[in-house]
Amino acid sequence: MKLGVDGRSGISRNITSWRSAADPSPGAYTFKLVSGGLPEFFLFRGLSKTYASGPWNGAELTGVPNLKSRDFIFTVVSNPDETHYTYYVSDPSVLSRFVLNGTMGQVQRFTWHRGGGWSGFWHFPLDPCDSYARCGAFGYCDVGQSPLCSCLPGFQPRSPQRWSVGDGTGGCARTTNLSCGAGDGFWTVSRMKLPEATSATVHAGMTMDRCRQVCLGNCSCRAYAAADVSGGINRGCVIWAVDLIDMRQYSEVVQDVYIRLAQSEVDALTAAANRRSHVVLVIALVAAISGVLLLGAFAFGCLCFWRKKAAPAGRDNELPLRATKLKLRRDDQGFSDENKMSSEEDDLDLRLFDLAVILAATDNFAADSKIGQGGFGPVYLGRLEDGQEVAVKRLSRKSAQGVEEFKNEVKLIAKLQHRNLVRLLGCCIDGDERMLVYEFMHNNSLDTFIFGDEEKRKLLRWKTRFEIIAGIARGLLYLHEDSRLRIIHRDMKESNVLLDRNMIPKISDFGIARMFGGDQTTAYTLKAWTLWKEGRSVELLDEAMVGSSCDHSQVRRCIQVALLCVDMHPRNRPLMSSIVMMLATENATLPEPNEPGGNIGRSTSDGELSQTQKNGMMFVERTLF
């Protein structure tokens, strides 16, 4: 398959979405390759750009660095005669489809499973940072930080007020103006998606040193980078004489961009970097010395232990207050090939607490230590000997699991690590007692706010509420699609969303339903559906929010997504990846929800699969309930 422009014939090969699942006439979305500068793919909704793949740098599209697979070979050809993208499947037995989903506003790749059925291989946009120019000119997006937008070094927000509420579209402005001459320098930003380069200038045979000089000689030059990094060698040069937009930073290596700054800014940034390096060096030295001392202490302790073991036995010691550790080997047992991780990964340590430690921490499960009551048992605030505060969930005795079976379940839960999941610290097993020890969340659970008195509800402004909604969605996306275990929560409710000091939501009780029966159900109401049909859905907004500043279109979008999630038929419910994108994309065209059905809350086994067919595409995925 080829997508692109043939300069000789003038033919442009693009993909256009259908108007609807039943109407194959041209829809609102078009996906096409734009040449000029460095080639780049754009997703258009009408004439507006909603997503950009990042420029092609000879090795990859810099906005999709994870688009690498031994199953597919991707290439972009760019020369005076033609510019096109093409791919082929390295394994002839693999069937693949490339789809533009006009309902979700996504480009999707599917592969056919040998067992039957199409499965999603990848899709874009993937996360909030994939929204085109999310952080404006001279800003960049990082999905791993909060807020998502930051200014490039040497720049500051144009509108601090809008920036403070999470709106980075206004972009950033220089802290110090350029002198247009020898008084300017460059600062390197790494792991970057290259700025949009359709209006940039490419010099194919130019060295990086020469590129720097050319940029300094042009008062309009904002930045430069290597045009081709294939094979790990920098070739050619691309120069931006326009504002830098649509940048984002990744955790993996993508490419360096050299940003032009006033020399005074470069000097200040260099001095700050040197100070940080000095601090790191001091910390490393202290750590090394401490390590030597600890090693000596450990050797001395071992010597004392063996001497004591060799001595005649005396009276039995009293039960010590201690917490041992279970070694968690990250094995691949029970996981699909696509989720396998290297056997060289570090082990995880999970603390196995003695009952005596838990009793001391919770004051023997005193009533005033109780901070909650969940469907699986009460929760207590505990304080360990070192002063650390923990939450102890004392599980009910409904589980028929044995000790080893319970340990295995706990080990699996402990491997789930995400910013929006409560971290499991350890467990306690004593006879029939089963307890889980979590990090303590200082702002308690979400239900204490949204079902509290008016003053407490007012503390949750709409901006905070929307961030909590988006955080919950990202946590569920990790559990459903991105984690190694792919757990379905099955007991998602307000009391299972905890809030840390910064009001960041963290999902709790994930995986626990596996230890007990699947009979927990959730009642539902038709009130939201009735108000939605009548065009009065905003009336669902908390009365405590009336008169405060909130985005009503955002409120309606959240309600619409929620109604889509409670469709009577599991096959019609969106995947969590689609939900995250629906919430993050303001101009997405969302499908109209159907009336909620009578099976909402019906539990399904973890192995139950649903098949969803929309816009001519088949999804094979676990159901949400």
XYZ file of C-alpha atoms in Angstrom:
625
model
C 0.000 0.000 0.000
C 1.210 3.503 -0.865
C 0.037 6.784 0.624
C 1.439 10.047 -0.696
C 1.905 12.275 -3.717
C 3.182 11.365 -7.182
C 4.767 14.563 -8.530
C 4.855 13.273 -12.112
C 1.156 12.414 -12.417
C -0.163 14.762 -9.743
C -2.033 11.888 -8.099
C -2.471 12.153 -4.321
C -3.316 8.943 -2.466
C -5.092 9.639 0.834
C -7.510 7.828 3.134
C -10.939 9.336 3.854
C -13.322 8.067 6.519
C -16.878 6.935 5.862
C -19.717 9.263 6.801
C -21.110 6.515 9.063
C -21.007 2.752 9.489
C -23.893 2.408 7.036
C -22.914 5.249 4.684
C -19.633 4.832 2.746
C -19.753 8.343 1.289
C -16.789 10.589 2.262
C -16.771 11.496 5.946
C -15.209 14.285 7.991
C -11.690 12.852 8.417
C -8.816 12.620 5.931
C -5.390 11.105 6.556
C -2.703 12.225 4.140
C 1.006 12.729 3.663
C 2.100 16.350 3.290
C 5.412 16.966 1.521
C 7.600 20.057 1.718
C 10.454 20.218 4.193
C 10.359 16.821 5.873
C 7.377 14.617 4.939
C 4.768 14.164 7.635
C 1.311 12.613 7.988
C -1.630 14.690 9.166
C -5.131 13.729 10.223
C -7.599 16.422 9.139
C -11.144 16.982 10.311
C -12.372 19.131 7.497
C -9.592 21.693 7.098
C -8.409 21.495 10.726
C -5.437 19.372 11.751
C -6.208 17.082 14.689
C -3.109 14.867 14.706
C 0.392 14.837 13.205
C 2.704 11.840 12.967
C 5.855 13.912 13.374
C 8.358 14.438 10.531
C 10.144 11.484 8.936
C 13.834 11.522 9.925
C 15.049 8.680 7.727
C 14.495 6.097 10.443
C 11.021 6.737 11.846
C 8.123 9.134 12.106
C 9.296 11.048 15.172
C 5.791 11.277 16.655
C 5.354 7.497 16.715
C 8.708 6.133 17.949
C 7.024 2.931 19.141
C 5.873 2.112 15.609
C 8.518 -0.554 15.205
C 7.735 -4.197 14.695
C 9.377 -7.266 13.319
C 6.030 -8.018 11.608
C 5.968 -4.823 9.491
C 8.519 -2.880 7.475
C 7.695 0.843 7.251
C 9.417 3.252 4.859
C 8.956 6.779 3.548
C 10.324 7.636 0.097
C 10.928 11.325 -0.609
C 12.492 12.614 -3.823
C 11.670 15.233 -6.487
C 9.410 12.790 -8.330
C 7.342 11.412 -5.466
C 6.801 11.346 -1.720
C 5.023 8.340 -0.310
C 4.705 6.029 2.682
C 4.604 2.308 2.190
C 4.703 -0.841 4.284
C 4.753 -4.553 3.794
C 4.239 -7.528 6.073
C 7.419 -9.520 6.630
C 5.433 -12.667 7.466
C 3.130 -13.593 4.532
C 0.835 -15.472 6.916
C -0.084 -12.244 8.749
C -3.144 -10.422 7.409
C -3.414 -6.701 8.113
C -5.917 -3.867 7.596
C -5.368 -0.100 7.719
C -8.509 1.845 8.704
C -9.498 5.481 9.273
C -12.231 5.369 11.915
C -14.425 8.419 11.385
C -16.358 7.833 14.596
C -13.297 7.974 16.843
C -11.132 10.133 14.613
C -8.373 7.515 14.705
C -6.001 5.828 12.277
C -6.021 2.125 13.136
C -4.063 -0.959 12.155
C -5.581 -4.427 12.614
C -4.128 -7.914 12.280
C -5.991 -11.178 11.852
C -5.557 -13.739 14.625
C -5.006 -17.312 13.530
C -7.809 -18.270 15.900
C -10.140 -15.927 14.028
C -11.065 -12.276 14.440
C -9.409 -8.904 13.902
C -7.333 -7.464 16.736
C -6.038 -3.920 17.141
C -2.292 -3.694 16.439
C -1.939 0.067 16.991
C -3.938 3.258 16.668
C -3.301 7.001 16.622
C -3.979 9.444 18.201
C -3.042 7.380 21.236
C -2.960 9.786 24.198
C -3.702 13.464 25.028
C -0.248 14.581 23.857
C -1.106 13.354 20.359
C -3.583 16.235 19.944
C -2.139 18.545 17.312
C -0.216 21.560 18.719
C -1.569 20.831 22.203
C 0.984 23.084 23.901
C 1.171 25.847 21.302
C 4.277 27.510 19.880
C 7.560 26.739 21.687
C 5.767 24.456 24.135
C 6.032 20.684 24.382
C 3.838 17.945 25.808
C 4.903 15.105 28.106
C 2.236 12.543 28.990
C 4.278 11.444 32.014
C 4.037 14.773 33.825
C 1.277 16.955 35.250
C 0.388 19.386 33.806
C 1.071 17.941 30.380
C 2.492 21.137 28.850
C 5.871 22.754 29.515
C 7.784 25.540 27.815
C 11.070 24.863 26.060
C 14.163 26.043 27.994
C 14.507 29.808 27.663
C 10.759 30.321 27.205
C 7.832 31.131 29.495
C 4.016 30.846 29.107
C 2.392 33.627 27.094
C -0.643 33.440 29.369
C 0.323 32.202 32.866
C -3.344 32.318 33.891
C -4.488 29.973 31.110
C -1.378 27.825 31.587
C -2.197 27.367 35.303
C -5.585 25.817 34.455
C -4.081 23.343 31.989
C -4.671 25.285 28.754
C -1.325 25.381 26.950
C -2.621 26.212 23.481
C -1.437 29.828 23.786
C 2.142 28.575 23.760
C 5.277 30.197 25.105
C 7.361 33.330 24.497
C 11.096 33.955 24.823
C 12.393 35.030 28.212
C 15.199 36.985 26.497
C 15.067 38.268 22.915
C 17.623 37.128 20.343
C 20.401 39.520 19.347
C 20.503 38.191 15.769
C 24.215 37.563 15.590
C 27.159 36.203 17.518
C 25.340 36.956 20.783
C 23.106 33.916 20.319
C 23.725 30.259 21.082
C 21.938 26.904 21.079
C 20.507 24.615 23.718
C 19.935 20.914 23.061
C 16.578 19.345 23.925
C 16.574 15.552 23.737
C 14.058 12.743 23.187
C 11.850 15.023 21.120
C 9.213 14.638 18.461
C 10.485 17.058 15.828
C 8.414 20.238 15.365
C 6.129 20.333 12.344
C 8.552 20.586 9.419
C 6.378 21.062 6.333
C 7.560 24.703 6.183
C 11.126 23.965 7.267
C 14.135 24.067 4.936
C 16.127 20.898 4.292
C 19.803 20.898 3.238
C 20.576 17.300 2.307
C 24.369 17.499 2.113
C 25.083 19.919 4.953
C 27.068 18.981 8.070
C 25.723 19.802 11.527
C 28.485 22.354 12.144
C 27.668 24.137 8.905
C 23.964 23.946 9.758
C 24.644 25.752 13.032
C 26.456 28.545 11.209
C 23.689 28.908 8.628
C 21.095 29.144 11.400
C 23.102 31.814 13.251
C 23.375 33.782 10.021
C 19.601 33.883 9.576
C 17.797 36.159 12.053
C 14.576 34.188 11.501
C 16.093 30.795 12.353
C 14.561 29.276 15.499
C 16.143 25.809 15.580
C 17.892 23.107 13.599
C 18.265 19.320 13.682
C 19.616 16.442 11.625
C 17.413 15.674 8.626
C 18.332 11.972 8.471
C 19.453 9.850 11.447
C 19.159 6.414 9.830
C 21.878 4.010 10.885
C 22.686 6.179 13.899
C 24.529 8.750 11.745
C 23.430 12.381 11.354
C 23.050 13.343 7.702
C 21.831 16.602 6.281
C 20.162 19.414 8.140
C 16.664 20.806 8.652
C 16.241 24.454 9.697
C 13.102 26.018 11.162
C 12.529 29.719 10.447
C 8.967 29.480 11.810
C 7.480 28.954 15.276
C 8.125 25.480 16.694
C 4.812 23.685 17.192
C 3.498 20.186 17.911
C 6.475 19.038 19.979
C 6.393 16.357 22.654
C 8.993 14.583 24.761
C 9.314 10.820 25.126
C 10.981 8.573 27.672
C 12.962 6.823 24.933
C 15.538 8.308 22.591
C 13.985 9.910 19.504
C 16.028 12.878 18.305
C 17.845 16.004 19.497
C 16.677 19.478 18.502
C 18.970 22.500 18.851
C 16.969 25.517 20.044
C 18.334 28.998 19.347
C 18.511 31.175 22.477
C 20.177 34.370 23.625
C 23.695 33.543 24.844
C 22.790 34.777 28.341
C 20.036 32.125 28.484
C 22.452 29.423 27.307
C 24.964 30.453 30.000
C 22.269 30.375 32.707
C 21.021 26.942 31.616
C 24.606 25.613 31.484
C 25.322 26.879 35.005
C 22.126 25.263 36.317
C 23.026 21.966 34.627
C 26.517 22.078 36.158
C 25.037 22.631 39.618
C 22.766 19.627 39.153
C 25.728 17.528 37.995
C 27.670 18.589 41.089
C 24.773 17.567 43.337
C 24.493 14.207 41.565
C 28.242 13.637 42.013
C 28.032 14.388 45.738
C 25.051 12.056 46.108
C 26.913 9.310 44.213
C 29.956 9.664 46.482
C 27.819 9.576 49.620
C 25.955 6.539 48.278
C 29.226 4.748 47.490
C 30.639 5.409 50.961
C 27.352 4.366 52.558
C 27.373 1.199 50.481
C 30.827 0.252 51.733
C 29.752 0.857 55.341
C 26.555 -1.135 54.865
C 28.492 -3.990 53.291
C 30.784 -4.067 56.296
C 27.836 -3.998 58.673
C 26.167 -6.801 56.721
C 29.301 -8.948 56.873
C 29.574 -8.328 60.621
C 25.902 -9.233 61.077
C 26.344 -12.475 59.133
C 29.338 -13.389 61.280
C 27.336 -12.806 64.461
C 24.423 -14.815 63.055
C 26.534 -17.878 62.257
C 28.262 -17.715 65.628
C 24.890 -17.586 67.349
C 23.602 -20.469 65.217
C 26.601 -22.582 66.155
C 26.123 -21.888 69.883
C 23.998 -24.236 72.097
C 20.289 -23.574 71.859
C 18.789 -21.492 74.656
C 15.217 -20.596 75.478
C 12.987 -19.659 72.593
C 12.976 -16.054 71.544
C 9.763 -14.049 71.650
C 7.969 -13.375 68.360
C 9.787 -10.396 66.798
C 7.971 -7.501 65.158
C 9.235 -7.851 61.622
C 8.336 -7.603 57.969
C 9.974 -10.091 55.614
C 9.967 -9.821 51.859
C 8.584 -12.021 49.128
C 10.798 -12.006 46.063
C 8.703 -11.443 42.994
C 10.307 -12.867 39.901
C 8.874 -11.190 36.813
C 8.240 -14.400 34.925
C 6.170 -14.775 31.798
C 3.966 -17.600 33.007
C 0.424 -17.018 31.917
C 1.149 -14.005 29.726
C 0.801 -13.758 25.976
C 3.880 -13.465 23.805
C 3.163 -9.811 23.026
C 3.384 -8.958 26.715
C 6.577 -10.842 27.553
C 9.320 -8.917 29.309
C 13.008 -9.605 29.564
C 14.033 -12.239 32.106
C 16.858 -9.923 33.092
C 14.464 -7.477 34.769
C 15.069 -6.782 38.430
C 12.991 -8.707 40.943
C 10.295 -6.890 42.877
C 10.277 -6.915 46.668
C 6.905 -7.354 48.369
C 6.799 -7.112 52.135
C 5.196 -9.988 54.032
C 4.131 -8.478 57.353
C 3.754 -10.403 60.607
C 0.349 -10.069 62.221
C 2.077 -8.502 65.240
C 3.342 -5.665 63.037
C -0.163 -5.003 61.705
C -1.713 -5.131 65.183
C 0.850 -2.659 66.501
C 0.397 -0.360 63.494
C -3.414 -0.258 63.737
C -3.630 -0.301 67.554
C -5.171 -3.767 67.399
C -7.663 -2.653 64.725
C -9.032 0.073 66.979
C -12.307 1.665 65.931
C -10.701 5.097 65.613
C -8.131 3.607 63.199
C -10.851 2.504 60.798
C -10.948 4.820 57.777
C -13.254 2.965 55.418
C -15.415 -0.047 54.647
C -15.230 -1.609 51.213
C -16.971 -4.513 49.584
C -14.044 -6.777 50.437
C -13.591 -5.687 54.054
C -12.713 -2.762 56.359
C -9.713 -0.462 55.864
C -7.537 0.811 58.731
C -4.914 3.525 59.008
C -1.649 2.069 60.239
C 1.638 3.603 61.334
C 4.695 1.395 61.024
C 7.662 1.569 63.373
C 9.541 3.849 60.962
C 6.635 6.321 60.972
C 5.332 5.401 57.516
C 1.554 5.652 57.210
C -0.153 2.775 55.425
C -3.683 1.637 54.654
C -4.451 -1.906 55.811
C -7.341 -3.674 54.069
C -8.557 -6.566 56.209
C -10.148 -8.896 53.690
C -13.336 -10.756 54.522
C -13.100 -14.507 54.895
C -15.243 -15.348 51.864
C -12.227 -16.421 49.855
C -11.571 -20.138 49.631
C -7.997 -19.609 48.483
C -5.075 -21.285 50.150
C -1.973 -19.438 51.318
C 0.115 -20.065 48.205
C -2.775 -19.212 45.904
C -3.326 -15.931 47.772
C 0.396 -15.113 47.607
C 0.401 -15.686 43.864
C -2.561 -13.338 43.402
C -0.842 -10.673 45.518
C 2.341 -11.019 43.491
C 0.389 -10.424 40.294
C -1.319 -7.319 41.712
C 2.019 -5.924 42.928
C 3.397 -6.014 39.393
C 0.828 -3.454 38.270
C 2.534 -0.058 38.495
C 0.882 3.132 37.219
C 0.504 6.740 38.304
C -3.247 6.248 38.689
C -3.156 2.984 40.650
C -2.733 2.687 44.423
C 0.599 1.015 45.137
C 0.526 -2.296 46.996
C 3.286 -2.417 49.630
C 2.756 -5.905 51.011
C 0.412 -8.366 52.652
C -0.177 -10.287 55.871
C -1.227 -13.928 56.138
C -2.030 -15.470 59.521
C -4.386 -18.435 59.684
C -7.633 -17.323 58.057
C -6.543 -13.685 58.106
C -5.712 -12.102 54.752
C -4.627 -8.450 54.696
C -3.282 -6.134 52.019
C -1.073 -3.160 52.895
C -1.247 -0.140 50.560
C 0.272 3.314 50.415
C -1.898 5.733 52.395
C -3.932 8.330 50.486
C -4.297 11.502 52.552
C -7.436 12.829 50.828
C -9.387 9.616 51.317
C -11.762 8.404 48.613
C -13.636 10.286 45.913
C -17.061 9.535 47.412
C -16.236 11.542 50.549
C -16.052 14.623 48.322
C -18.829 14.173 45.781
C -21.302 12.807 48.364
C -20.117 15.048 51.207
C -21.585 18.321 52.411
C -21.763 21.320 50.089
C -18.572 22.915 51.387
C -16.582 19.762 50.728
C -18.118 19.356 47.270
C -17.122 22.916 46.414
C -13.493 21.956 47.006
C -13.687 19.874 43.829
C -13.810 22.510 41.110
C -14.677 21.328 37.616
C -11.045 21.437 36.451
C -10.083 19.070 39.294
C -13.078 16.837 38.616
C -12.215 16.541 34.943
C -8.576 15.720 35.777
C -9.843 13.012 38.136
C -12.105 11.608 35.392
C -9.220 11.576 32.902
C -6.878 10.007 35.472
C -9.343 7.213 36.220
C -9.675 6.545 32.486
C -5.887 6.353 32.088
C -5.648 3.943 35.027
C -8.327 1.684 33.559
C -6.663 1.857 30.142
C -3.468 0.569 31.759
C -5.339 -2.269 33.483
C -7.324 -3.245 30.380
C -4.832 -2.826 27.556
C -1.356 -1.646 28.566
C -0.411 -3.773 31.589
C 1.068 -7.237 31.389
C -1.930 -8.803 33.155
C -4.903 -7.037 31.513
C -7.133 -7.021 34.581
C -10.829 -6.116 34.463
C -11.662 -4.240 37.685
C -15.287 -5.444 38.136
C -15.897 -3.272 41.218
C -15.344 0.254 39.901
C -17.084 2.850 42.072
C -16.400 6.175 43.778
C -15.144 4.616 47.015
C -12.500 2.708 45.049
C -10.969 5.926 43.707
C -8.533 7.386 46.239
C -6.979 10.859 46.139
C -3.414 11.702 47.125
C -2.135 14.988 48.567
C -2.272 16.595 45.102
C -5.767 15.246 44.331
C -4.334 12.809 41.790
C -6.787 9.877 41.507
C -5.571 6.358 42.209
C -7.696 3.276 41.602
C -7.806 0.700 44.394
C -9.079 -2.875 44.753
C -7.984 -3.816 41.216
C -7.500 -7.559 40.977
C -9.175 -8.312 44.309
C -12.389 -9.478 42.664
C -10.364 -12.438 41.368
C -9.915 -13.620 44.967
C -13.637 -13.564 45.712
C -16.845 -14.222 43.888
C -17.872 -12.211 40.868
C -21.238 -11.347 42.366
C -20.691 -7.666 43.107
C -23.118 -5.710 40.954
C -23.790 -2.050 40.388
C -27.221 -0.486 40.289
C -27.793 2.063 37.558
C -30.245 4.895 36.988
C -32.000 6.160 33.896
C -31.878 9.758 35.111
C -28.768 10.599 33.082
C -30.270 9.042 29.950
C -33.568 10.903 30.384
C -31.847 14.266 30.812
C -29.571 13.506 27.845
C -32.540 12.762 25.574
C -34.211 15.987 26.676
C -31.082 18.044 26.033
C -30.742 18.865 29.736
C -27.708 16.725 30.585
C -25.840 19.649 32.179
C -28.437 19.486 34.972
C -26.523 16.440 36.199
C -23.770 18.820 37.294
C -23.357 18.965 41.067
C -25.401 21.821 42.547
C -22.277 22.888 44.416
C -20.742 23.709 41.023
C -23.528 26.081 39.966
C -22.128 29.561 39.474
C -18.527 28.348 39.324
C -16.370 28.372 36.218
C -16.713 25.156 34.248
C -16.665 24.100 30.612
C -20.208 22.935 29.802
C -19.136 21.331 26.518
C -16.585 19.320 28.488
C -19.288 18.335 30.988
C -21.565 17.134 28.171
C -18.692 15.190 26.619
C -18.056 13.362 29.909
C -21.755 12.488 30.238
C -21.902 11.274 26.629
C -18.846 9.052 27.127
C -20.340 7.684 30.360
C -23.582 6.763 28.581
C -21.618 5.002 25.838
C -19.946 2.914 28.554
C -23.260 1.606 29.926
C -24.776 0.449 26.650
C -26.938 -2.641 27.029
C -24.716 -4.617 24.677
C -21.024 -5.055 25.581
C -20.124 -5.071 21.887
C -21.250 -1.429 21.614
C -19.196 -0.143 24.535
C -15.990 1.701 23.587
C -12.554 0.378 24.500
C -10.655 2.227 27.225
C -8.159 3.530 24.655
C -11.054 5.140 22.793
C -12.481 6.556 26.026
C -9.178 8.238 26.904
C -9.051 9.820 23.458
C -12.721 10.902 23.591
C -12.080 12.715 26.861
C -8.862 14.308 25.649
C -9.991 15.382 22.174
C -12.305 18.383 22.200
C -13.274 18.191 18.527
C -13.836 14.426 18.342
C -17.138 13.309 16.801
C -18.657 10.960 19.369
C -21.335 8.376 18.552
C -24.795 8.929 19.984
C -25.401 6.755 23.070
C -28.164 4.170 23.248
C -30.516 3.703 26.170
C -28.797 1.872 29.065
C -29.898 -1.740 29.334
C -30.923 -4.106 32.064
C -27.656 -6.011 32.204
C -25.534 -3.135 33.521
C -23.638 -4.421 36.477
C -23.728 -8.024 35.258
C -20.360 -9.489 36.060
C -18.494 -11.420 33.411
C -15.591 -13.740 33.815
C -12.135 -12.379 33.166
C -11.936 -14.530 30.103
C -15.155 -13.311 28.490
C -14.585 -11.628 25.180
C -16.850 -9.449 23.114
C -16.693 -8.700 19.425
C -17.499 -5.165 18.336
C -18.145 -4.222 14.748
C -18.255 -0.510 13.902
C -17.499 1.305 10.674
C -16.554 -1.977 9.051
C -14.015 -2.823 11.763
C -13.995 -5.781 14.124
C -12.618 -5.403 17.639
C -11.835 -8.435 19.775
C -11.484 -7.232 23.324
C -12.513 -7.931 26.898
C -15.790 -6.362 27.918
C -15.765 -3.502 30.398
C -18.106 -5.157 32.886
